[in-house]
């Protein structure tokens, strides 16, 4: 699965952990369409990889991503955007990978960069990370789920204010408002923290981990009654896995479980 990419770097820095680093420094990691295509390819490869159980997505200390590529979008027409389904491929990012994705955000995460971070399963950042949906300043609106995911994350009052004013918010605020699960002092600590969490996740049964991600994500789409029922169905189905037997037997025998991922 070693491919060469132009706009991203891909590695496996720890056992069970894949890493994608957005690497387009000249444009502060602006997310042009070829970059999103590479990201989709890399996530699909990690999904298929027998050695990877969780993935960390990061940028540089200065920028996670400063948005969709404004220079690419500037000349677009309605009919062009509509007939090519512009931005639709971004949605593949949320389905390509069933394994957990941890975003490690330092620096700018603006517009599409903020939306990309919001697509991750776990979001970590630095206190000075610069989040925001500034599209309104460019005469447009969020187009990759920002109005939906940010609103679910921070509530309507704050999301409406942020999206209508285009004002950014800090990593500290992101944590306080529940957008980020944790803040780390600087980029190095952030990346270390993200990799450490990915390693913890990678130490568990892949079957259970995928199910856990699936049921939590369903909570964003379903009402409570349907969501609880969906969770119970998936919970029941895990009694059909070998790893449930392995995990519970190991507890009773006071041993460390040796997962089969089956
Ligand atoms: C294209 C970008 C870019 C972007 C930065 N660059 N952001 N190119 N698209 N989104 C380029 C600049 O043009 C510049 O290129 C280089 O990166 C460095 O940026 P500077 O502006 O010189 O850096 P600085 O002064 O440090 O300012 C950083 C910044 C600013 C505050 C992040 O770059 C900025 O405001 N960027 C745009 C942020 C934004 O509006 N994002 C939302 C985009 S709309 P040159 O060639 O001049 O050196 C969007 C829509 C999403 O994302 C909807 C669908 C996904």
mmCIF file of N, CA and C in Angstrom, residues 106 161 184 197:
data_model
loop_
_atom_site.group_PDB
_atom_site.id
_atom_site.type_symbol
_atom_site.label_atom_id
_atom_site.label_comp_id
_atom_site.label_asym_id
_atom_site.label_seq_id
_atom_site.Cartn_x
_atom_site.Cartn_y
_atom_site.Cartn_z
ATOM 1 N N UNK A 106 -3.636 21.633 14.766
ATOM 2 C CA UNK A 106 -2.817 22.750 15.250
ATOM 3 C C UNK A 106 -2.907 23.845 14.198
ATOM 4 N N UNK A 161 -24.102 32.158 15.356
ATOM 5 C CA UNK A 161 -23.240 33.337 15.513
ATOM 6 C C UNK A 161 -21.937 33.151 14.728
ATOM 7 N N UNK A 184 -3.847 19.949 23.906
ATOM 8 C CA UNK A 184 -2.461 19.645 24.274
ATOM 9 C C UNK A 184 -1.640 20.918 24.100
ATOM 10 N N UNK A 197 -3.568 7.753 21.850
ATOM 11 C CA UNK A 197 -4.974 7.336 21.854
ATOM 12 C C UNK A 197 -5.232 6.312 20.751
#
